[in-house]
Amino acid sequence: MSFDGIVTKSIVSELQSKISGGKIEKIYQPEKEQLYIQIHANSKKYNLFISSESNHASIYLTDNKPINPSDPPAFCMLLRKHLQGGRISEIRQRGTERIVDLFVETTNEMGFNTNKKLTVEIMGKHSNIILVDNESGKITDSIKRIFSDINRFRQVFPGQKYLAPPSQDKVPFTLDNLRDFMQFEGISLNASSSRNPSSSNEASLEIDTLSKLLMKTFEGFSPCLANELATYHINSGKDLYEILTSLYDSAQSGNFAALYLDSNNTPAEFHIIKLSGFQDTHSEMIFESPSEAVSYYFEHRESSNTLKQKSYDLLQVTNSHLNKIRLKKQRLSEDLQSAMNMDKYKLYGELLTTYMHMVKDGADSARLLNYYDNSYVDIPLDPLLSPSINAQRYFKKYAKSKTAKIEKTKQLNEAGSEIEYLESVLEYIKTADNINQIEAIRFELIDSGYLKKRIKQAKKINKKQDPYRYVTSDGFSVMAGHNNNENDFLTFKIAKNKDIWFHTKDIPGSHVVLFPEGKPVTETALFEAAALAAWHSKGRFSENVPVDYTYIKNVKKPAGAKPGMVIFTDNKTLYVKPNEAELIKKEK
């Protein structure tokens, strides 16, 4: 991963242009080593993400919204006390190292102006976020405290004088240092220094030598970047000084980044220049800012593992409840089948009452004529009871079975609805795109009584409903829910009577709504909306999926029904291929 000093330089250039002078409005610490800082600058709101996690150490702007814990960690509270309400006066990178200082002008409890510095050190497992009093140079606190038993050279804890990480005897990547490097190494500033090596082995040797030289000389050069520059120079014969100055200009502008995806669409690498070593084997994505590329990289690279960890308990709970309710349904079906024999008990009681004079006391059975069809019926008896009491027992059994049939049928329907609901939840967990969707499902399960609220569970979750948004090839707007609560919001709050509602037939999935907005609905729009409904369902990998559709006015929610559960009438059915939904334009 190339979050090196040059990417950091580009990120800092972007931050300087967007949030310098901005006011810090809110600070969150959603995870142990992560910060979100909401900043208002240039009439816009920005979310600055900072992480000291070893596998996610970074700083960049993001559109993702954090979940605010009900009990903010101590470091978060400290930052709110010292930084919230302050203005970012300057953003500075230490040379071209992966160290960023955010200088904040604020006021203390006494109302006096004070200056603070939030230092972000991006150094793998040694990454840290440190609040420093800019006047005294002392550490107020840090997201990771480092004591002498961990590092004897450099301690990081409150009251300690801030000491920068040790230098690696390299120079910052500046134009002056670049010229000195070229002249010291005896490389012409105006002509190509390539000797057009005669063999691939010779070329590889020169690439390796130049790559190591660049890394040894300049701060912030990652192996990936140094190898790319050296390879491009040797193989293309292009002037090295021109290549390096172009890199410098790209870092200064902070408005371009390239990202590369492997065959599984998992991000493999990114940088602020195109990487020729990845272009033949990976698909390339271009972004207008380094923050967009970095945000996409981390979100999609980590989403699989992170979502798996976050959703594990939800899958366990949902599957556990599903297994229980399926077993309950099986037993109810058996009880109902038994209750269906109730007419037999009524017949036994009637025949015993009619032919009681023919039944002997102490008999264990009686063979009596069924006057309904003139057949003989063998009736089991309790020999300890009189024929009259045996008849009463069968009438009571009939009455009990009659009641049981009604009750078991009702319970069986309820069990079926519950299974349908839990299967839909299970599907949403499996197809969740991000952590916020997982947390929304968690709260849905808590509200529905399937999951206990954690002791330190967030009091609130960002309940802003934001369905998937699409535009059909002929210009109609379509929305689809992320979860059952959002399905209800989309169907009963956003949609109007003449909008068209879609749902896969007898398959768990999202509510999808097509918005005609006064225009005649085309067949193309209907089929594309149906394809989206099939795609956002358990049948997304099937070949031909039935999708019901009707007007919103025909969709009702029964009293007491669980989220997302509805009934509908006057529907028609389309058969579609779910994969066709991938061709439909998705709005940002």
Coordinates of C-alpha atoms in Angstrom, one line a residue:
M1 CA 0.0 0.0 0.0
S2 CA 1.5 3.3 -1.2
F3 CA 0.4 5.8 1.4
D4 CA 3.9 7.2 1.3
G5 CA 5.3 10.7 1.8
I6 CA 4.4 11.7 -1.7
V7 CA 0.8 10.7 -1.3
T8 CA 0.8 12.5 2.0
K9 CA 2.1 15.6 0.3
S10 CA -0.7 15.4 -2.2
I11 CA -3.3 14.9 0.6
V12 CA -1.9 17.9 2.5
S13 CA -2.2 20.0 -0.7
E14 CA -5.8 19.0 -1.0
L15 CA -6.5 19.7 2.7
Q16 CA -4.8 23.1 2.5
S17 CA -7.1 24.1 -0.4
K18 CA -10.3 22.7 1.1
I19 CA -10.3 22.9 4.9
S20 CA -7.5 25.4 5.9
G21 CA -9.2 28.2 7.9
G22 CA -12.2 25.9 8.6
K23 CA -14.0 25.6 11.9
I24 CA -14.0 22.3 13.8
E25 CA -17.6 21.6 14.5
K26 CA -17.7 18.0 15.7
I27 CA -15.2 15.3 16.7
Y28 CA -16.0 11.6 16.9
Q29 CA -13.9 8.5 17.8
P30 CA -16.0 5.6 16.4
E31 CA -13.1 3.1 16.9
K32 CA -10.2 2.8 19.3
E33 CA -7.7 4.3 16.9
Q34 CA -9.9 6.3 14.5
L35 CA -11.0 9.9 14.4
Y36 CA -13.6 11.8 12.4
I37 CA -13.4 15.6 12.5
Q38 CA -16.3 17.5 11.0
I39 CA -15.1 20.8 9.6
H40 CA -17.0 23.7 8.1
A41 CA -15.0 25.6 5.5
N42 CA -15.7 27.6 2.4
S43 CA -19.5 27.2 2.9
K44 CA -19.1 23.4 2.9
K45 CA -18.9 20.6 5.4
Y46 CA -16.0 18.1 5.3
N47 CA -15.3 14.9 7.2
L48 CA -11.6 14.5 7.9
F49 CA -10.7 10.9 8.7
I50 CA -7.6 10.1 10.7
S51 CA -6.4 6.6 11.6
S52 CA -3.5 5.3 13.6
E53 CA -4.4 1.7 13.0
S54 CA -1.4 -0.2 11.7
N55 CA -3.2 -1.5 8.6
H56 CA -5.2 1.7 8.0
A57 CA -2.8 4.5 9.1
S58 CA -3.9 7.5 7.0
I59 CA -5.4 11.0 6.9
Y60 CA -7.9 12.0 4.2
L61 CA -11.3 13.5 3.5
T62 CA -14.3 11.1 3.2
D63 CA -18.0 11.1 2.5
N64 CA -18.6 8.3 5.0
K65 CA -20.6 9.3 8.1
P66 CA -19.3 8.0 11.5
I67 CA -21.5 6.3 14.1
N68 CA -21.2 8.3 17.3
P69 CA -20.7 6.1 20.4
S70 CA -22.9 6.9 23.4
D71 CA -19.8 6.9 25.6
P72 CA -17.0 8.8 23.8
P73 CA -13.5 7.6 24.7
A74 CA -11.4 9.9 26.9
F75 CA -9.2 11.0 24.0
C76 CA -12.2 12.1 22.0
M77 CA -13.5 14.1 25.0
L78 CA -10.1 15.7 25.4
L79 CA -10.1 16.7 21.7
R80 CA -13.6 18.1 22.0
K81 CA -12.5 20.2 25.0
H82 CA -9.4 21.6 23.3
L83 CA -10.2 21.7 19.6
Q84 CA -14.0 21.8 19.1
G85 CA -15.0 25.3 18.0
G86 CA -11.4 26.2 17.0
R87 CA -10.2 27.1 13.5
I88 CA -7.5 25.3 11.5
S89 CA -4.9 28.0 10.9
E90 CA -2.4 25.9 9.0
I91 CA -1.8 22.4 7.7
R92 CA 1.8 21.4 7.3
Q93 CA 3.8 18.3 6.3
R94 CA 7.2 17.6 7.9
G95 CA 9.4 17.7 4.8
T96 CA 8.0 14.9 2.7
E97 CA 7.7 12.5 5.7
R98 CA 4.4 10.9 6.6
I99 CA 3.8 13.4 9.4
V100 CA 1.1 16.0 9.3
D101 CA 0.6 18.9 11.7
L102 CA -2.8 20.5 12.0
F103 CA -2.5 23.9 13.8
V104 CA -5.7 25.0 15.5
E105 CA -6.5 28.4 17.0
T106 CA -9.0 28.2 19.8
T107 CA -9.8 29.6 23.2
N108 CA -9.3 28.0 26.6
E109 CA -11.7 27.8 29.5
M110 CA -10.7 31.2 30.7
G111 CA -11.5 32.7 27.3
F112 CA -7.9 33.3 26.3
N113 CA -6.6 32.5 22.8
T114 CA -4.5 29.4 22.6
N115 CA -2.8 27.4 19.9
K116 CA -2.9 23.6 19.7
K117 CA -1.3 21.2 17.2
L118 CA -2.8 17.9 16.3
T119 CA 0.1 15.8 14.9
V120 CA -0.6 12.8 12.8
E121 CA 2.2 10.3 12.5
I122 CA 1.7 7.7 9.7
M123 CA 4.3 5.0 10.5
G124 CA 2.7 1.6 10.2
K125 CA 2.4 -0.1 13.7
H126 CA 4.1 3.0 15.2
S127 CA 1.4 5.4 13.9
N128 CA -0.1 7.8 16.4
I129 CA -2.3 10.9 16.8
I130 CA -0.9 13.4 19.3
L131 CA -2.3 16.6 20.7
V132 CA 0.4 19.1 21.5
D133 CA 0.3 22.5 23.2
N134 CA 2.0 24.6 20.5
E135 CA 3.4 27.2 23.0
S136 CA 5.0 24.8 25.5
G137 CA 5.7 22.0 23.1
K138 CA 4.3 19.5 25.6
I139 CA 2.0 16.6 24.9
T140 CA -1.6 17.1 26.1
D141 CA -2.4 13.5 25.2
S142 CA -2.3 10.9 22.4
I143 CA -4.5 8.2 21.0
K144 CA -1.6 5.8 21.9
R145 CA 0.5 6.4 25.0
I146 CA 4.1 5.2 24.6
F147 CA 6.1 4.7 27.8
S148 CA 9.8 3.9 28.3
D149 CA 9.2 0.1 28.6
I150 CA 8.0 0.3 25.0
N151 CA 10.4 2.9 23.5
R152 CA 13.4 4.2 25.6
F153 CA 14.3 6.8 23.0
R154 CA 10.9 8.5 22.5
Q155 CA 8.0 8.5 25.0
V156 CA 4.6 9.8 24.2
F157 CA 2.3 10.6 27.1
P158 CA 0.7 13.7 28.8
G159 CA 3.2 16.3 30.1
Q160 CA 6.1 14.9 28.1
K161 CA 7.9 17.2 25.7
Y162 CA 7.0 16.3 22.2
L163 CA 9.9 14.7 20.3
A164 CA 9.7 14.1 16.6
P165 CA 10.4 10.6 15.2
P166 CA 14.2 10.1 14.5
S167 CA 15.4 11.3 11.1
Q168 CA 16.5 8.8 8.5
D169 CA 19.2 11.1 7.0
K170 CA 17.2 11.8 3.8
V171 CA 16.3 15.1 2.2
P172 CA 12.7 16.4 1.5
F173 CA 11.5 16.0 -2.0
T174 CA 11.8 19.6 -3.2
L175 CA 12.8 21.2 -6.5
D176 CA 16.1 22.5 -4.9
N177 CA 17.0 19.1 -3.5
L178 CA 16.0 17.5 -6.8
R179 CA 18.5 19.7 -8.7
D180 CA 21.2 19.0 -6.2
F181 CA 20.5 15.3 -6.5
M182 CA 20.7 15.4 -10.3
Q183 CA 24.0 17.4 -10.3
F184 CA 25.6 15.3 -7.5
E185 CA 24.8 12.1 -9.4
G186 CA 26.1 13.6 -12.6
I187 CA 22.7 13.3 -14.4
S188 CA 22.0 15.9 -17.1
L189 CA 19.1 18.3 -16.4
N190 CA 18.2 18.6 -20.1
A191 CA 18.8 15.3 -21.7
S192 CA 17.8 11.7 -21.1
S193 CA 20.3 9.8 -19.0
S194 CA 19.1 6.5 -20.3
R195 CA 21.8 4.4 -22.0
N196 CA 19.3 2.1 -23.7
P197 CA 20.5 -1.0 -21.9
S198 CA 21.2 -3.9 -24.3
S199 CA 19.5 -6.6 -22.3
S200 CA 16.6 -7.1 -20.0
N201 CA 19.0 -8.2 -17.2
E202 CA 20.9 -5.0 -17.6
A203 CA 17.7 -3.0 -17.6
S204 CA 16.5 -4.7 -14.4
L205 CA 19.8 -4.0 -12.7
E206 CA 19.7 -0.3 -13.6
I207 CA 16.0 -0.1 -12.5
D208 CA 16.9 -1.7 -9.1
T209 CA 19.9 0.6 -8.7
L210 CA 18.1 3.8 -9.5
S211 CA 15.1 2.7 -7.4
K212 CA 17.2 2.2 -4.3
L213 CA 19.1 5.5 -5.0
L214 CA 15.8 7.4 -5.0
M215 CA 14.6 5.8 -1.8
K216 CA 18.0 6.4 -0.1
T217 CA 18.0 10.1 -1.1
F218 CA 14.5 11.4 -0.7
E219 CA 12.0 11.3 2.1
G220 CA 8.6 9.7 1.4
F221 CA 9.5 7.5 -1.5
S222 CA 7.9 4.1 -1.2
P223 CA 9.4 1.0 -3.0
C224 CA 6.3 1.0 -5.3
L225 CA 6.8 4.6 -6.3
A226 CA 10.6 4.4 -6.7
N227 CA 10.4 1.3 -8.8
E228 CA 7.7 2.9 -11.0
L229 CA 9.8 6.0 -11.6
A230 CA 13.0 4.1 -12.3
T231 CA 11.2 1.6 -14.6
Y232 CA 9.5 4.4 -16.6
H233 CA 12.8 6.3 -16.9
I234 CA 14.9 3.3 -18.1
N235 CA 12.3 1.7 -20.4
S236 CA 11.0 4.9 -22.0
G237 CA 14.2 6.9 -22.2
K238 CA 12.4 9.9 -20.9
D239 CA 14.4 12.6 -19.0
L240 CA 14.6 11.7 -15.3
Y241 CA 14.5 15.3 -14.1
E242 CA 11.3 15.8 -16.2
I243 CA 9.7 12.7 -14.6
L244 CA 10.6 13.8 -11.1
T245 CA 9.4 17.4 -11.6
S246 CA 6.2 16.1 -13.0
L247 CA 5.8 14.0 -9.9
Y248 CA 6.5 17.1 -7.7
D249 CA 3.8 19.1 -9.6
S250 CA 1.3 16.3 -9.2
A251 CA 1.9 16.2 -5.4
Q252 CA 1.6 20.0 -5.2
S253 CA -1.7 20.1 -7.1
G254 CA -3.5 17.4 -5.0
N255 CA -6.1 16.8 -7.7
F256 CA -5.4 13.4 -9.3
A257 CA -5.0 9.8 -8.2
A258 CA -5.0 6.3 -9.9
L259 CA -6.2 3.1 -8.2
Y260 CA -5.9 -0.5 -9.4
L261 CA -8.3 -3.4 -8.9
D262 CA -7.4 -7.0 -9.2
S263 CA -9.6 -9.7 -10.9
N264 CA -11.9 -9.8 -7.8
N265 CA -12.3 -6.0 -7.9
T266 CA -10.4 -5.7 -4.7
P267 CA -8.1 -2.6 -4.6
A268 CA -4.5 -3.6 -4.9
E269 CA -2.6 -0.3 -5.1
F270 CA -3.0 3.4 -5.6
H271 CA -0.9 6.5 -6.1
I272 CA -1.0 10.1 -7.4
I273 CA 0.5 9.0 -10.7
K274 CA -0.4 6.1 -13.0
L275 CA 1.5 2.9 -12.2
S276 CA 2.6 1.2 -15.4
G277 CA 3.4 -2.0 -13.5
F278 CA -0.3 -2.5 -12.8
Q279 CA -1.9 -1.3 -16.0
D280 CA -1.7 -4.6 -17.9
T281 CA -2.8 -6.9 -15.1
H282 CA -5.3 -4.7 -13.2
S283 CA -8.3 -2.5 -14.0
E284 CA -7.6 1.2 -13.5
M285 CA -9.8 3.8 -11.8
I286 CA -9.0 7.5 -11.9
F287 CA -10.0 10.0 -9.2
E288 CA -10.1 13.7 -9.1
S289 CA -8.5 13.9 -5.6
P290 CA -6.2 11.6 -3.6
S291 CA -8.7 11.5 -0.7
E292 CA -11.3 9.9 -3.0
A293 CA -8.8 7.2 -4.1
V294 CA -7.6 6.6 -0.6
S295 CA -11.1 6.4 0.8
Y296 CA -12.2 4.0 -1.9
Y297 CA -9.1 1.9 -1.4
F298 CA -9.5 1.4 2.4
E299 CA -13.3 1.1 2.2
H300 CA -13.3 -1.6 -0.4
R301 CA -10.1 -3.3 0.6
E302 CA -11.2 -3.8 4.2
S303 CA -14.9 -4.0 3.7
S304 CA -14.9 -7.8 3.4
N305 CA -13.0 -8.6 6.6
T306 CA -14.5 -5.7 8.6
L307 CA -18.0 -6.4 7.5
K308 CA -17.5 -10.1 8.3
Q309 CA -16.3 -9.2 11.8
K310 CA -19.1 -6.7 12.4
S311 CA -21.8 -8.9 11.0
Y312 CA -20.7 -12.2 12.6
D313 CA -22.9 -11.9 15.7
L314 CA -25.9 -10.7 13.6
L315 CA -25.6 -13.8 11.4
Q316 CA -25.4 -16.0 14.5
V317 CA -28.4 -14.4 16.1
T318 CA -30.5 -14.4 13.0
N319 CA -29.7 -18.0 12.1
S320 CA -30.3 -19.1 15.6
H321 CA -33.8 -17.5 15.6
L322 CA -34.5 -18.9 12.1
N323 CA -33.6 -22.5 13.3
K324 CA -35.9 -22.1 16.3
I325 CA -38.8 -20.7 14.4
R326 CA -38.4 -23.4 11.6
L327 CA -38.5 -26.1 14.3
K328 CA -41.5 -24.4 15.8
K329 CA -43.2 -24.3 12.4
Q330 CA -42.6 -28.1 11.9
R331 CA -44.1 -28.9 15.3
L332 CA -47.1 -26.6 14.7
S333 CA -47.6 -28.4 11.3
E334 CA -47.6 -31.8 13.1
D335 CA -50.1 -30.5 15.8
L336 CA -52.3 -29.1 13.1
Q337 CA -52.3 -32.3 11.2
S338 CA -53.3 -34.1 14.4
A339 CA -56.1 -31.5 15.0
M340 CA -57.4 -32.1 11.4
N341 CA -58.6 -35.5 12.7
M342 CA -61.2 -33.7 14.9
D343 CA -64.2 -34.8 12.9
K344 CA -63.3 -38.4 13.8
Y345 CA -63.6 -37.6 17.5
K346 CA -67.0 -36.0 17.0
L347 CA -68.2 -39.1 15.1
Y348 CA -66.9 -41.4 17.9
G349 CA -68.8 -39.3 20.5
E350 CA -72.0 -39.3 18.5
L351 CA -71.9 -43.1 17.8
L352 CA -71.2 -43.9 21.5
T353 CA -74.1 -41.7 22.6
T354 CA -76.5 -43.3 20.0
Y355 CA -75.5 -46.9 20.6
M356 CA -74.6 -46.6 24.3
H357 CA -76.9 -49.5 25.2
M358 CA -74.8 -51.7 22.9
V359 CA -71.5 -50.9 24.6
K360 CA -70.5 -53.2 27.4
D361 CA -68.8 -51.8 30.6
G362 CA -65.1 -52.5 30.8
A363 CA -64.8 -53.0 27.0
D364 CA -61.5 -51.7 25.4
S365 CA -63.2 -51.1 22.0
A366 CA -66.6 -51.0 20.3
R367 CA -67.6 -51.8 16.7
L368 CA -70.6 -49.6 15.8
L369 CA -72.5 -48.8 12.6
N370 CA -71.8 -45.4 11.1
Y371 CA -75.2 -44.2 10.1
Y372 CA -73.7 -41.6 7.8
D373 CA -72.4 -44.1 5.3
N374 CA -73.6 -47.5 6.7
S375 CA -70.0 -48.6 7.4
Y376 CA -68.8 -50.1 10.7
V377 CA -66.3 -48.1 12.8
D378 CA -64.0 -49.5 15.5
I379 CA -63.8 -47.0 18.4
P380 CA -61.0 -47.4 21.0
L381 CA -62.3 -47.1 24.6
D382 CA -60.8 -46.7 28.1
P383 CA -62.0 -49.9 29.9
L384 CA -61.9 -48.1 33.3
L385 CA -64.5 -45.6 32.2
S386 CA -68.2 -46.0 31.4
P387 CA -69.4 -45.7 27.8
S388 CA -71.0 -42.4 28.7
I389 CA -67.7 -40.9 30.0
N390 CA -65.9 -42.3 27.0
A391 CA -68.3 -40.4 24.7
Q392 CA -67.8 -37.2 26.7
R393 CA -64.0 -37.6 26.4
Y394 CA -64.3 -37.8 22.6
F395 CA -66.6 -34.7 22.5
K396 CA -64.0 -32.8 24.7
K397 CA -61.2 -34.0 22.4
Y398 CA -63.2 -32.7 19.4
A399 CA -63.8 -29.3 21.0
K400 CA -60.1 -29.1 21.9
S401 CA -59.0 -30.1 18.4
K402 CA -61.4 -27.5 16.9
T403 CA -59.8 -24.8 19.0
A404 CA -56.3 -26.1 18.3
K405 CA -56.9 -26.0 14.6
I406 CA -57.8 -22.3 14.7
E407 CA -55.0 -21.4 17.1
K408 CA -52.3 -23.6 15.4
T409 CA -53.3 -22.2 12.0
K410 CA -52.8 -18.7 13.3
Q411 CA -49.5 -19.6 14.9
L412 CA -48.4 -21.3 11.8
N413 CA -49.1 -18.1 9.7
E414 CA -47.2 -16.0 12.3
A415 CA -44.3 -18.4 12.1
G416 CA -44.3 -18.2 8.3
S417 CA -44.2 -14.4 8.5
E418 CA -41.4 -14.4 11.0
I419 CA -39.4 -16.8 8.9
E420 CA -40.0 -14.5 5.9
Y421 CA -38.8 -11.5 7.9
L422 CA -35.7 -13.2 9.3
E423 CA -34.7 -14.5 5.9
S424 CA -34.9 -10.9 4.6
V425 CA -32.7 -9.7 7.4
L426 CA -30.2 -12.5 6.7
E427 CA -30.1 -11.4 3.1
Y428 CA -29.5 -7.8 4.0
I429 CA -26.6 -8.8 6.4
K430 CA -25.0 -10.8 3.6
T431 CA -25.3 -8.0 1.0
A432 CA -24.4 -5.1 3.3
D433 CA -22.0 -2.7 1.6
N434 CA -20.6 -0.9 4.6
I435 CA -20.5 -0.7 8.4
N436 CA -23.3 1.8 8.7
Q437 CA -25.7 -0.7 7.0
I438 CA -24.6 -3.4 9.4
E439 CA -25.3 -1.1 12.4
A440 CA -28.7 -0.1 10.9
I441 CA -29.6 -3.8 10.8
R442 CA -28.2 -4.3 14.3
F443 CA -30.6 -1.6 15.6
E444 CA -33.5 -3.1 13.6
L445 CA -32.9 -6.5 15.4
I446 CA -32.7 -4.7 18.7
D447 CA -36.0 -2.9 18.1
S448 CA -37.6 -6.1 17.0
G449 CA -36.5 -7.9 20.2
Y450 CA -34.1 -10.4 18.6
L451 CA -30.9 -8.8 19.9
K452 CA -30.1 -7.4 23.3
K453 CA -28.9 -3.9 23.5
R454 CA -25.2 -3.7 24.4
I455 CA -24.3 -1.9 27.7
K456 CA -22.3 0.7 25.8
Q457 CA -24.5 0.6 22.7
A458 CA -24.7 3.9 20.9
K459 CA -27.8 5.8 22.1
K460 CA -28.4 7.0 18.6
I461 CA -27.6 5.9 15.1
N462 CA -27.7 8.0 12.0
K463 CA -31.3 7.2 11.1
K464 CA -31.3 9.3 8.0
Q465 CA -32.8 7.0 5.4
D466 CA -30.8 7.0 2.2
P467 CA -32.0 4.3 -0.3
Y468 CA -30.1 3.2 -3.3
R469 CA -30.8 5.6 -6.2
Y470 CA -30.8 4.7 -9.9
V471 CA -31.8 6.2 -13.2
T472 CA -33.2 3.9 -15.9
S473 CA -31.8 4.1 -19.4
D474 CA -34.8 6.2 -20.5
G475 CA -34.5 8.6 -17.5
F476 CA -36.9 7.3 -14.8
S477 CA -35.8 7.5 -11.1
V478 CA -35.8 4.3 -9.1
M479 CA -35.0 3.7 -5.4
A480 CA -34.3 0.5 -3.5
G481 CA -34.1 0.0 0.3
H482 CA -30.9 -1.1 2.1
N483 CA -32.9 -2.8 4.9
N484 CA -36.4 -3.4 6.2
N485 CA -36.7 -0.1 8.0
E486 CA -35.6 1.7 4.9
N487 CA -38.1 -0.4 2.9
D488 CA -40.9 0.9 5.0
F489 CA -39.6 4.5 4.7
L490 CA -39.3 4.2 1.0
T491 CA -42.7 2.6 0.4
F492 CA -44.8 4.6 2.9
K493 CA -43.0 7.9 3.3
I494 CA -41.3 8.7 0.1
A495 CA -43.4 7.0 -2.5
K496 CA -46.8 8.3 -3.6
N497 CA -50.0 6.5 -4.7
K498 CA -49.2 6.5 -8.4
D499 CA -45.6 5.4 -8.1
I500 CA -44.9 1.8 -8.9
W501 CA -43.8 -0.8 -6.3
F502 CA -41.7 -3.9 -7.1
H503 CA -40.7 -6.9 -5.1
T504 CA -39.5 -10.4 -6.0
K505 CA -42.2 -13.0 -5.9
D506 CA -41.9 -15.2 -2.7
I507 CA -38.2 -14.3 -2.4
P508 CA -36.6 -12.1 0.3
G509 CA -35.5 -8.8 -1.1
S510 CA -35.7 -5.0 -1.1
H511 CA -38.7 -2.8 -1.9
V512 CA -38.0 -1.0 -5.2
V513 CA -40.0 2.0 -6.3
L514 CA -40.2 3.5 -9.8
F515 CA -41.1 7.2 -9.9
P516 CA -43.0 8.1 -13.1
E517 CA -43.2 11.8 -12.1
G518 CA -46.2 12.4 -14.4
K519 CA -44.6 10.7 -17.4
P520 CA -46.1 7.6 -19.2
V521 CA -44.2 4.6 -17.9
T522 CA -42.2 2.7 -20.5
E523 CA -41.8 -1.0 -20.8
T524 CA -38.0 -0.5 -20.6
A525 CA -38.4 1.3 -17.2
L526 CA -40.6 -1.5 -15.9
F527 CA -38.2 -4.2 -16.8
E528 CA -35.1 -2.3 -15.6
A529 CA -36.8 -1.6 -12.2
A530 CA -37.8 -5.2 -12.0
A531 CA -34.2 -6.2 -12.7
L532 CA -33.1 -4.0 -9.8
A533 CA -35.7 -5.7 -7.5
A534 CA -34.3 -9.1 -8.6
W535 CA -30.7 -7.8 -8.1
H536 CA -31.5 -6.6 -4.5
S537 CA -32.9 -9.9 -3.5
K538 CA -31.8 -13.4 -2.6
G539 CA -32.3 -14.4 -6.2
R540 CA -29.6 -12.0 -7.6
F541 CA -27.6 -14.9 -8.9
S542 CA -30.5 -16.7 -10.5
E543 CA -31.2 -16.8 -14.2
N544 CA -34.9 -15.9 -14.4
V545 CA -36.6 -14.2 -11.4
P546 CA -40.3 -13.4 -11.0
V547 CA -41.0 -9.9 -9.8
D548 CA -44.4 -8.6 -8.7
Y549 CA -45.3 -5.0 -9.3
T550 CA -48.3 -2.8 -8.5
Y551 CA -49.1 0.8 -7.6
I552 CA -48.1 2.0 -4.2
K553 CA -51.8 2.6 -3.3
N554 CA -52.2 -1.2 -3.4
V555 CA -49.5 -1.9 -0.9
K556 CA -50.6 -2.0 2.7
K557 CA -48.8 -2.7 6.0
P558 CA -50.8 -5.0 8.4
A559 CA -51.2 -3.8 12.0
G560 CA -48.3 -5.1 14.1
A561 CA -46.3 -6.4 11.1
K562 CA -42.5 -6.4 11.3
P563 CA -40.4 -3.9 9.4
G564 CA -40.6 -4.4 5.7
M565 CA -43.5 -6.8 5.8
V566 CA -46.5 -5.8 3.6
I567 CA -49.4 -7.1 1.7
F568 CA -50.4 -6.0 -1.8
T569 CA -53.1 -6.5 -4.4
D570 CA -53.8 -6.0 -8.2
N571 CA -50.2 -7.0 -9.0
K572 CA -48.7 -8.2 -12.2
T573 CA -45.5 -10.3 -12.6
L574 CA -42.4 -9.8 -14.8
Y575 CA -39.6 -12.4 -15.3
V576 CA -36.2 -10.8 -15.5
K577 CA -32.5 -11.5 -15.4
P578 CA -31.0 -9.9 -12.2
N579 CA -27.5 -9.3 -13.8
E580 CA -29.1 -6.8 -16.2
A581 CA -29.4 -4.4 -13.2
E582 CA -25.6 -3.9 -13.3
L583 CA -26.1 -1.9 -16.5
I584 CA -28.4 0.6 -14.9
K585 CA -26.8 3.9 -13.9
K586 CA -26.4 4.3 -10.1
E587 CA -26.6 7.8 -8.7
K588 CA -23.9 9.0 -6.2

